[in-house]
Amino acid sequence: MNSRIIKLSDELANCIAAGEVVERPASVVRELIDNSIDAGAGNITIEIKGSGKRYIRVADDGIGMTRDDALLCFERHATSKIKTVEDLNAITTLGFRGEALPSIAAVSNVRLSTCNEGESVGTDVEVNNGAVKSVKDAPPVKGTSVEIKDLFLNIPARLKFLKSDTTETSRIIEVVNQHALSHPMIKFRMESGGKRMIDTFSTDNRLNRIASIFKNEMVNNLMPVEEKHSSNLKLSVRGYISKIGADTGSRGMQYIFVNNRYIRDRVISHAVYEAYKTMLSRDRHPIYFLFLDIDPKMIDVNVHPTKIEVRFMRQGEIHDFIRDTIRDSMKRVRSQVSEVGVRDSVSEERDSAFSLQPSALYKDRIREATERYVSNHESVFDIPIQDLRLKTPSSELRLSPEMESDLSKFKPIGQIFNSFIILQGVDNIIFIDQHTAHERILYERLLSKMRDSRIEVQTMLLPVNIELPSKESLVLQSNLDNFKKLGFDIESFGENSFVIRSVPSILSKDDCKQAVKDILDKLLVSEANLSGSEQRRTGFDEVINKMILVMSCRGAVKAGQILSIEEMSSLIKELMNTNRPFTCPHGRPIALSIEKGQILKGFLRK
Ligand code: ADP
Ligand code: MG
């Protein structure tokens, strides 16, 4: 009987493999840079056009390939990096499967030029959608260059899944950043559409490399994790983490490298959060760059199609070792805490948090909770509204419709924790969250002014310079018009530099830089989560709404700010003029009430 099973052609098999390995332009760039690093390059240049969909070129000055190898490298499972099954147990190169080039070639047009070290003639190979088109002599240029054109042109389904140009480009930048961070001795240059995005110099100092990618300002927020070795785990750890109080609103700046390979790992990430524990409020995230050197026998790198995850033996012990190493470093740099500019009133508390002893005292716990509240409210814009809906206040704390309809019957009598306004009525006390209340007011005001193009603008006396990492500057560049509509006059000023000439009046001038950065943070996160067509659909309104959310949060009075009774009254009056006075723009409640009856009951008077 005839067999129903057939063995797939190499061509089809390569296309299937490509599905796993080559997800998007950034995966092509990742594989090509991996190869350049494995070839011992000292210089790697990356050029892209059309966010990599049209054109990618990665060139290096590594060892190059012979003509035979230049052809063999497009065959499946052809690699110079391992020979035997045992080799899989101790991988020291970034690549080892021999899958990348055939997978890439299956879904694009590739041209590879290379010259084997010491030979006088090089080789030029062209491969179109998996088929070798030509093999020619090439000039003896040191190293290898790989050019990719028309990626995914033969698989329209994949093309459709790609996101906007800005997003795809920023993913490529991210890949280059990851490699540049793990290999500071290699000089990386990247251009997109002829514009220089990354240019690093060779250094043996990791902090210098971090600075040339993320700019000096960010580096000032870091403290070192002193190198620690465990002979037991055959592991060394070192790196840099954000100082206490210098955390951020997103997980964007978290990097783990294992034997100079960028990886994602929940367990290690968890160890870092554990080390920060009480010092990190909800929705805040540490920055970290952790470099692990581990005996390759203690890990399995052959567990993920794009090799972005590894499996650790003795994961639990590694977790604790990393957590403890970070805690030790935090203790050592205690004295630096005041440098990060935390408010004096809380720095004492943070200092004590540094000693990492559980504070059993009730008084301390209250202070800690208050402090957490304070810092929480400086970064409320991260919580998805759906999550909050599930957490509406318990019914006995909710305001009744009668209360909601007429708050003017209630009189402001003061503040507690310098954060909540107390209103007293005949039968109730109402607490108003001053920050979210003000946020609601500003949000609606900005939204309506924005609609009638009436946003008030203040011109900076001295224009403010702002230098941004490549990804952020890309997003800013493509949103300059949106910023303009909101009252930010920002001008691009050479590569990755901008000048802020005016800002919306609700922002304090000191705040404007941070506000721009926060907005970019939000835009980056949301860009990455939407596909290209979704981005076009949501487009402008969504972007503007996000920007207004950040601005109202930035502009609103903070928790911890003392208000006069008059200020409280006018805040409440303005709040009642908004469309939704009892829910903040992020979905949090603004007011809670306690009945006099509950208080009487507590005192056993009822
Ligand atoms: P892998 O990296 O897993 O071995 P690839 O398909 O990425 O698989 O590459 C196949 C082989 O081609 C590599 O093992 C290497 O010998 C050779 N090669 C690829 N890129 C380069 C390069 N830039 N310089 C030198 N050799 C290269
Ligand atoms: Mg490879």
XYZ file of C-alpha atoms and ligand atoms in Angstrom:
634
model
C 0.000 0.000 0.000
C 1.143 3.518 -0.750
C 2.387 5.535 2.148
C 0.450 8.628 3.111
C 3.417 10.205 4.804
C 5.924 12.082 2.688
C 9.238 13.601 3.624
C 9.087 17.363 3.120
C 11.422 18.992 0.642
C 14.319 20.950 2.095
C 12.742 24.098 0.776
C 9.522 23.526 2.690
C 11.369 22.310 5.779
C 13.385 25.532 5.785
C 10.244 27.627 5.521
C 8.827 25.819 8.525
C 12.018 26.320 10.498
C 11.973 29.978 9.487
C 8.584 30.264 11.141
C 10.243 29.592 14.458
C 13.551 31.330 14.028
C 12.679 34.346 11.904
C 9.647 35.970 13.347
C 10.352 39.558 12.313
C 13.156 41.753 10.962
C 14.656 42.028 14.439
C 15.100 38.241 14.585
C 17.118 38.366 11.364
C 19.314 41.049 12.853
C 19.714 39.021 16.041
C 20.887 35.935 14.149
C 23.272 37.865 11.923
C 24.886 39.714 14.822
C 25.172 36.422 16.712
C 27.125 35.048 13.762
C 29.384 38.102 13.571
C 30.198 37.838 17.258
C 30.877 34.105 16.955
C 33.227 34.940 14.067
C 35.304 37.077 16.420
C 34.366 40.465 14.983
C 35.728 43.671 16.490
C 33.439 45.895 14.418
C 29.834 45.213 13.496
C 27.784 47.516 11.288
C 24.043 47.205 10.904
C 22.140 49.042 8.190
C 18.403 48.843 7.689
C 15.860 50.431 5.371
C 12.102 50.351 5.714
C 12.352 49.020 9.286
C 14.228 45.992 7.964
C 11.373 44.774 5.791
C 13.056 46.161 2.691
C 16.718 45.879 3.517
C 19.045 44.631 6.228
C 22.800 44.468 6.055
C 25.087 43.232 8.787
C 28.804 43.470 8.132
C 31.674 42.351 10.339
C 35.448 42.062 10.322
C 35.520 38.515 11.689
C 37.270 35.406 10.410
C 35.183 35.118 7.238
C 34.398 31.922 5.318
C 35.963 29.826 2.579
C 33.992 29.401 -0.642
C 32.875 25.914 0.398
C 31.650 27.207 3.713
C 29.948 30.176 2.096
C 27.768 27.666 0.237
C 27.461 25.149 3.027
C 26.227 27.707 5.513
C 22.899 27.854 3.668
C 22.318 24.121 4.144
C 20.176 23.095 7.061
C 22.000 22.015 10.203
C 25.343 23.061 8.780
C 27.429 24.608 11.527
C 31.066 25.045 12.470
C 30.186 25.419 16.141
C 29.436 21.914 17.374
C 30.416 18.443 16.175
C 29.084 15.894 18.617
C 26.124 15.400 20.899
C 28.419 16.013 23.870
C 29.190 19.491 22.546
C 25.553 20.392 23.183
C 26.258 20.090 26.900
C 28.701 22.969 26.976
C 27.868 25.594 24.372
C 30.175 28.594 24.362
C 29.052 30.230 21.116
C 25.848 32.172 20.507
C 24.807 29.940 17.595
C 25.056 26.164 17.342
C 22.061 24.809 15.429
C 23.034 25.742 11.901
C 19.483 26.901 11.235
C 19.623 30.661 10.995
C 21.049 31.281 7.534
C 18.958 28.614 5.742
C 15.841 29.882 7.542
C 16.527 33.498 6.632
C 17.384 32.561 3.040
C 14.108 30.625 2.743
C 12.072 33.784 3.272
C 14.106 36.503 1.552
C 16.754 37.314 -1.024
C 20.207 37.019 0.497
C 23.569 38.122 -0.696
C 26.589 37.046 1.297
C 30.082 38.387 0.679
C 32.928 36.950 2.639
C 36.634 36.370 2.552
C 38.377 33.694 4.542
C 41.128 35.167 6.685
C 44.428 35.211 4.762
C 42.995 34.386 1.305
C 43.383 36.707 -1.663
C 39.971 36.137 -3.246
C 36.627 36.377 -1.536
C 33.254 34.827 -2.362
C 29.934 36.362 -3.224
C 26.833 34.147 -3.010
C 23.274 35.072 -3.901
C 20.351 32.999 -2.641
C 16.755 33.813 -3.586
C 14.022 32.261 -1.456
C 16.199 29.276 -0.684
C 17.706 28.662 -4.141
C 21.346 29.509 -4.881
C 21.330 31.991 -7.794
C 24.996 32.808 -8.248
C 28.472 32.239 -6.833
C 31.176 34.733 -7.792
C 34.604 35.949 -6.822
C 34.630 38.960 -4.550
C 37.288 41.403 -3.436
C 39.266 40.207 -0.407
C 37.521 42.388 2.164
C 38.136 41.185 5.690
C 35.114 39.572 7.287
C 31.601 38.882 6.138
C 28.659 40.955 5.078
C 25.146 39.623 4.717
C 22.491 41.571 2.841
C 18.817 40.679 3.146
C 16.233 42.078 0.767
C 12.471 41.633 0.552
C 12.021 39.758 3.775
C 8.817 37.685 3.890
C 7.804 38.761 0.408
C 7.027 35.094 -0.282
C 4.986 34.715 2.933
C 2.394 37.527 2.937
C 0.805 36.138 6.094
C 3.939 36.913 8.046
C 4.279 40.384 6.546
C 0.787 41.207 7.713
C 1.692 40.423 11.306
C 4.499 42.914 11.418
C 3.871 46.073 13.368
C 4.403 49.714 12.459
C 7.754 50.844 11.085
C 8.545 52.648 14.315
C 7.900 49.521 16.349
C 9.857 47.184 14.091
C 12.768 49.616 13.986
C 12.751 50.022 17.738
C 12.836 46.245 18.112
C 15.904 46.122 15.934
C 17.506 48.852 18.019
C 16.673 46.782 21.077
C 18.428 43.735 19.603
C 21.501 45.791 18.769
C 21.456 47.277 22.266
C 21.349 43.816 23.815
C 24.391 42.700 21.862
C 26.241 45.953 22.436
C 25.642 45.709 26.176
C 26.985 42.183 26.379
C 30.016 42.848 24.172
C 31.509 46.216 25.121
C 34.790 45.456 23.334
C 33.004 45.243 19.983
C 32.254 48.495 18.227
C 28.640 48.615 17.032
C 27.226 51.043 14.509
C 23.680 51.115 13.270
C 21.952 53.174 10.613
C 18.291 53.246 9.746
C 17.319 54.846 6.446
C 20.732 56.502 6.297
C 20.302 58.018 9.773
C 22.775 57.016 12.456
C 21.016 55.380 15.400
C 23.819 53.776 17.379
C 27.528 54.398 17.440
C 29.603 52.953 20.235
C 33.307 52.900 20.885
C 35.205 49.857 22.062
C 35.646 49.708 25.837
C 36.370 47.182 28.529
C 34.189 49.120 30.935
C 30.609 47.943 30.979
C 29.332 51.136 32.523
C 30.829 53.152 29.665
C 28.951 50.956 27.253
C 25.706 51.347 29.173
C 26.268 55.106 29.100
C 26.845 55.238 25.377
C 23.598 53.397 24.791
C 21.342 54.930 27.412
C 23.068 58.284 27.941
C 24.758 59.545 31.065
C 21.636 60.686 32.823
C 20.460 57.132 33.213
C 23.811 55.916 34.404
C 23.697 58.378 37.290
C 20.754 56.398 38.582
C 22.695 53.155 38.766
C 24.714 51.513 41.482
C 27.087 48.596 41.030
C 26.378 45.021 41.983
C 29.799 43.953 43.191
C 31.044 40.747 41.636
C 30.399 37.669 43.709
C 31.398 34.119 42.939
C 29.870 30.854 44.068
C 32.205 27.936 43.530
C 29.376 25.679 44.490
C 27.138 26.938 41.659
C 30.107 27.661 39.351
C 28.601 31.087 38.919
C 29.738 34.713 39.122
C 27.361 37.645 39.140
C 27.969 41.342 38.732
C 26.253 44.280 37.144
C 24.390 47.487 37.741
C 20.992 48.167 39.239
C 18.929 51.284 39.840
C 19.524 53.104 43.093
C 16.666 53.080 45.539
C 14.088 55.591 44.401
C 15.441 55.635 40.852
C 13.063 52.946 39.642
C 10.920 53.433 36.546
C 7.368 52.986 35.358
C 8.076 50.168 32.941
C 10.119 47.008 32.642
C 11.901 48.375 29.605
C 15.343 48.570 31.109
C 15.963 45.135 32.501
C 18.762 43.070 31.073
C 20.072 39.658 32.017
C 23.103 38.183 30.262
C 24.330 34.665 30.747
C 27.802 34.059 29.378
C 27.325 37.185 27.272
C 24.050 35.983 25.823
C 21.019 38.193 26.390
C 18.236 36.105 27.911
C 14.848 36.516 29.520
C 14.399 34.718 32.779
C 11.548 34.980 35.246
C 13.401 33.387 38.105
C 16.342 35.773 37.954
C 14.033 38.709 37.445
C 12.110 37.584 40.515
C 15.335 37.450 42.497
C 15.964 41.115 41.666
C 12.472 42.195 42.707
C 12.908 40.198 45.900
C 16.090 42.067 46.678
C 14.248 45.385 46.353
C 11.164 44.077 48.079
C 9.907 46.790 50.437
C 11.742 49.511 48.589
C 9.745 49.183 45.420
C 6.180 50.376 45.291
C 3.534 48.757 43.188
C 3.850 49.436 39.458
C 7.441 50.574 39.826
C 10.263 48.584 38.276
C 13.975 48.472 38.893
C 16.495 49.019 36.135
C 19.021 46.225 36.021
C 21.932 44.960 33.979
C 23.063 41.618 35.354
C 25.990 39.723 33.919
C 26.178 36.069 34.893
C 29.185 33.945 34.115
C 28.412 30.323 34.619
C 30.047 27.032 33.728
C 28.314 26.185 30.427
C 27.739 22.682 31.739
C 25.367 24.131 34.308
C 22.938 25.471 31.712
C 21.034 24.197 28.711
C 20.808 26.801 25.962
C 19.053 24.450 23.585
C 15.541 25.059 24.903
C 14.051 27.900 22.881
C 13.788 28.415 19.094
C 15.381 31.862 19.290
C 17.727 30.865 22.127
C 16.415 33.701 24.260
C 15.803 31.444 27.222
C 18.137 29.011 28.930
C 17.494 26.353 31.542
C 19.541 26.478 34.714
C 20.459 23.525 36.828
C 19.866 24.371 40.499
C 17.641 27.273 39.620
C 16.431 27.832 43.161
C 19.913 28.212 44.568
C 20.853 30.571 41.750
C 17.803 32.672 42.559
C 18.814 33.022 46.202
C 22.451 33.661 45.357
C 21.525 36.513 43.035
C 19.046 37.993 45.479
C 21.631 37.930 48.261
C 24.385 39.329 46.063
C 22.189 42.277 45.166
C 21.166 42.829 48.779
C 24.811 42.838 49.850
C 25.603 45.482 47.259
C 22.631 47.562 48.369
C 23.858 47.474 51.938
C 27.305 48.529 50.843
C 26.109 51.582 48.970
C 23.711 52.690 51.678
C 25.460 55.989 51.912
C 24.512 56.789 48.362
C 20.820 56.723 49.108
C 20.533 60.411 49.769
C 22.112 61.124 46.411
C 19.171 59.912 44.432
C 17.111 62.832 45.621
C 14.487 61.078 47.701
C 12.655 63.468 49.928
C 14.252 63.900 53.327
C 11.188 62.880 55.249
C 11.207 59.473 53.685
C 14.885 58.877 53.167
C 15.234 57.871 56.768
C 12.580 55.284 56.237
C 14.238 54.098 53.065
C 17.517 53.890 54.883
C 16.014 51.597 57.385
C 14.510 49.577 54.591
C 18.043 49.222 53.394
C 19.046 47.241 56.413
C 16.374 44.834 55.218
C 15.206 43.840 58.645
C 11.519 43.206 58.900
C 10.093 46.167 60.752
C 7.703 44.602 63.171
C 6.568 47.831 64.724
C 3.036 48.778 63.919
C 3.977 52.433 63.711
C 6.620 51.609 61.130
C 4.209 49.604 59.110
C 1.803 52.509 58.894
C 4.579 54.821 57.848
C 5.717 52.352 55.285
C 2.239 51.988 53.868
C 1.878 55.738 53.666
C 5.177 56.074 51.965
C 4.262 53.407 49.504
C 1.040 55.242 48.854
C 2.950 58.426 48.200
C 5.302 56.949 45.666
C 2.537 54.899 44.137
C 0.652 57.990 43.272
C 3.500 59.427 41.410
C 3.149 56.694 38.878
C -0.454 55.714 38.685
C -0.624 55.558 34.952
C 0.396 51.992 34.511
C -2.592 50.084 35.738
C -4.954 48.721 33.152
C -8.368 50.111 33.876
C -10.001 46.709 33.601
C -7.974 45.519 36.577
C -9.144 48.411 38.636
C -12.789 47.853 37.878
C -12.555 44.581 39.702
C -11.266 46.392 42.726
C -13.945 48.997 43.410
C -14.073 49.875 47.108
C -16.131 47.658 49.351
C -19.743 48.766 49.411
C -19.708 50.256 52.900
C -17.025 52.726 51.815
C -18.748 53.764 48.614
C -20.559 57.081 48.418
C -24.331 56.917 48.179
C -25.955 58.584 45.155
C -27.312 61.371 47.421
C -23.814 62.149 48.656
C -22.469 62.070 45.118
C -25.127 64.428 43.853
C -24.336 67.155 46.336
C -20.907 67.283 47.874
C -21.393 70.967 48.713
C -23.211 69.891 51.874
C -19.868 68.637 53.115
C -17.248 70.909 54.564
C -13.486 70.391 54.202
C -11.932 70.200 57.645
C -8.384 69.148 56.853
C -6.080 66.562 55.381
C -4.740 63.262 56.587
C -1.330 61.935 55.582
C -1.131 65.189 53.587
C -2.816 63.148 50.886
C -6.532 62.832 51.572
C -8.934 65.693 52.103
C -11.527 65.106 54.821
C -15.028 66.389 54.268
C -17.463 66.300 57.128
C -21.227 66.133 56.750
C -24.050 65.519 59.183
C -23.936 61.735 59.032
C -20.729 61.001 57.153
C -17.088 61.674 56.696
C -15.783 61.635 53.147
C -12.161 61.134 52.154
C -11.051 62.630 48.846
C -7.815 61.503 47.254
C -6.321 64.887 46.379
C -4.040 63.584 43.656
C -6.595 61.569 41.712
C -9.195 64.322 42.178
C -6.902 66.902 40.672
C -5.917 64.457 37.973
C -9.568 64.078 36.958
C -9.957 67.851 36.792
C -6.841 68.354 34.687
C -7.635 65.424 32.462
C -11.043 66.753 31.469
C -9.779 70.299 31.176
C -6.925 69.273 28.894
C -9.147 67.049 26.831
C -11.647 69.805 26.140
C -8.976 72.413 25.464
C -7.263 70.002 23.195
C -10.497 69.567 21.232
C -10.824 73.333 20.729
C -7.050 73.743 20.265
C -6.852 76.057 23.246
C -4.054 74.465 25.261
C -2.135 77.115 27.139
C 1.536 77.117 26.438
C 4.479 78.548 28.279
C 7.656 79.324 26.415
C 10.860 78.300 28.079
C 13.164 81.160 28.927
C 16.062 78.901 28.124
C 15.253 76.047 25.792
C 15.797 72.696 27.479
C 18.019 70.133 25.800
C 17.031 66.543 26.028
C 19.112 63.627 24.872
C 17.381 60.310 24.452
C 18.304 56.691 23.763
C 17.692 55.687 20.140
C 14.391 53.933 20.684
C 12.860 56.830 22.563
C 14.109 59.377 20.087
C 12.604 57.371 17.267
C 9.202 57.463 18.938
C 9.523 61.159 19.744
C 10.535 61.931 16.175
C 7.478 60.198 14.787
C 5.166 61.919 17.289
C 6.466 65.499 17.160
C 3.155 66.644 15.661
C 1.157 65.029 18.437
C 3.359 66.677 21.004
C 2.839 69.982 19.225
C -0.944 69.644 19.491
C -0.564 69.321 23.239
C 1.573 72.397 23.584
C 5.045 70.904 23.440
C 7.204 72.682 20.943
C 10.040 70.239 20.461
C 12.607 70.376 17.739
C 14.922 67.633 16.610
C 18.484 68.725 16.978
C 20.824 66.239 15.396
C 20.951 62.594 16.261
C 19.018 61.647 19.412
C 19.040 65.242 20.652
C 16.041 67.498 20.975
C 15.301 70.982 22.212
C 12.133 71.730 24.159
C 11.076 75.305 23.438
C 7.664 75.404 25.045
C 5.494 73.163 27.199
C 1.849 73.114 28.246
C 1.275 75.516 31.127
C 0.028 72.872 33.524
C 3.486 71.371 33.706
C 6.143 72.983 35.782
C 9.214 73.762 33.757
C 11.359 71.551 35.941
C 9.040 68.725 35.221
C 8.882 68.993 31.459
C 11.784 66.721 30.652
C 10.462 63.964 32.859
C 6.972 64.435 31.431
C 8.278 63.971 27.900
C 10.151 60.857 28.983
C 7.101 59.434 30.745
C 4.969 60.002 27.685
C 7.555 58.271 25.498
C 7.669 55.389 27.944
C 3.923 54.917 27.610
C 3.993 55.268 23.848
C 6.775 52.702 23.537
C 4.925 50.161 25.620
C 1.666 50.609 23.754
C 3.335 50.598 20.330
C 4.917 47.290 21.114
C 1.626 45.722 22.091
C -0.337 46.616 19.013
C 0.018 45.234 15.535
C 0.638 47.570 12.609
C -2.987 47.783 11.504
C -4.238 48.231 15.069
C -1.814 51.077 15.504
C -3.187 52.774 12.454
C -6.743 52.340 13.685
C -6.203 53.556 17.226
C -3.623 56.023 16.037
C -3.960 59.618 16.944
C -6.738 59.629 19.588
C -5.181 56.854 21.543
C -1.785 58.501 21.497
C -3.201 61.876 22.518
C -5.242 60.271 25.273
C -2.151 58.577 26.657
C -0.258 61.832 26.537
C -3.027 63.691 28.334
C -3.157 60.999 30.998
C 0.542 61.397 31.692
C 0.294 65.169 31.686
C -2.627 65.292 34.106
C -0.830 62.920 36.409
C 2.330 64.999 36.237
C 0.496 68.276 36.648
C -1.749 67.224 39.531
C -1.001 68.010 43.165
C 0.933 65.163 44.663
C 0.085 63.080 47.626
C 2.170 64.486 50.443
C 1.458 68.081 49.487
C -0.096 70.304 52.157
C -3.213 72.191 51.053
C -5.013 75.116 52.665
C -8.725 74.858 53.425
C -9.425 77.295 50.570
C -7.431 75.153 48.167
C -9.358 72.114 49.317
C -12.706 73.840 48.765
C -11.833 74.996 45.299
C -10.467 71.581 44.382
C -13.747 69.971 45.450
C -15.766 72.593 43.589
C -13.846 71.999 40.398
C -14.087 68.278 40.861
C -17.874 68.486 41.008
C -17.846 70.284 37.663
C -16.215 67.350 35.910
C -18.137 64.646 34.081
C -17.015 61.786 36.295
C -16.028 63.270 39.630
C -15.694 59.967 41.440
C -13.399 57.973 39.204
C -9.918 59.022 38.214
C -8.887 58.783 34.547
C -7.147 55.480 35.304
C -10.246 54.014 36.897
C -9.405 54.470 40.547
C -11.969 55.718 43.066
C -11.544 59.326 44.106
C -13.774 59.380 47.177
C -14.614 57.064 50.063
C -17.080 57.609 52.857
C -17.458 56.427 56.425
C -20.808 56.668 58.168
C -21.070 58.285 61.509
C -22.987 55.161 62.533
C -19.920 52.972 61.915
C -17.851 55.189 64.172
C -20.472 55.184 66.892
C -20.715 51.427 66.620
C -16.961 51.130 67.017
C -17.166 53.115 70.230
C -20.045 50.922 71.407
C -22.313 53.918 71.502
C -24.894 52.350 69.236
P 24.991 28.616 13.544
O 25.338 30.009 13.898
O 24.018 28.020 14.482
O 26.177 27.743 13.327
P 24.056 29.762 11.082
O 23.072 29.278 10.089
O 23.769 31.046 11.740
O 24.208 28.633 12.159
O 25.464 29.864 10.407
C 26.020 28.707 9.801
C 27.517 28.765 9.763
O 27.942 29.780 8.868
C 28.164 29.108 11.075
O 28.367 27.965 11.876
C 29.478 29.739 10.630
O 30.449 28.758 10.423
C 29.137 30.350 9.304
N 28.895 31.809 9.418
C 27.716 32.434 9.443
N 27.865 33.760 9.561
C 29.189 34.000 9.599
C 29.991 35.183 9.736
N 29.427 36.415 9.857
N 31.330 35.043 9.737
C 31.897 33.823 9.639
N 31.195 32.672 9.516
C 29.865 32.749 9.505
Mg 24.038 31.579 13.811
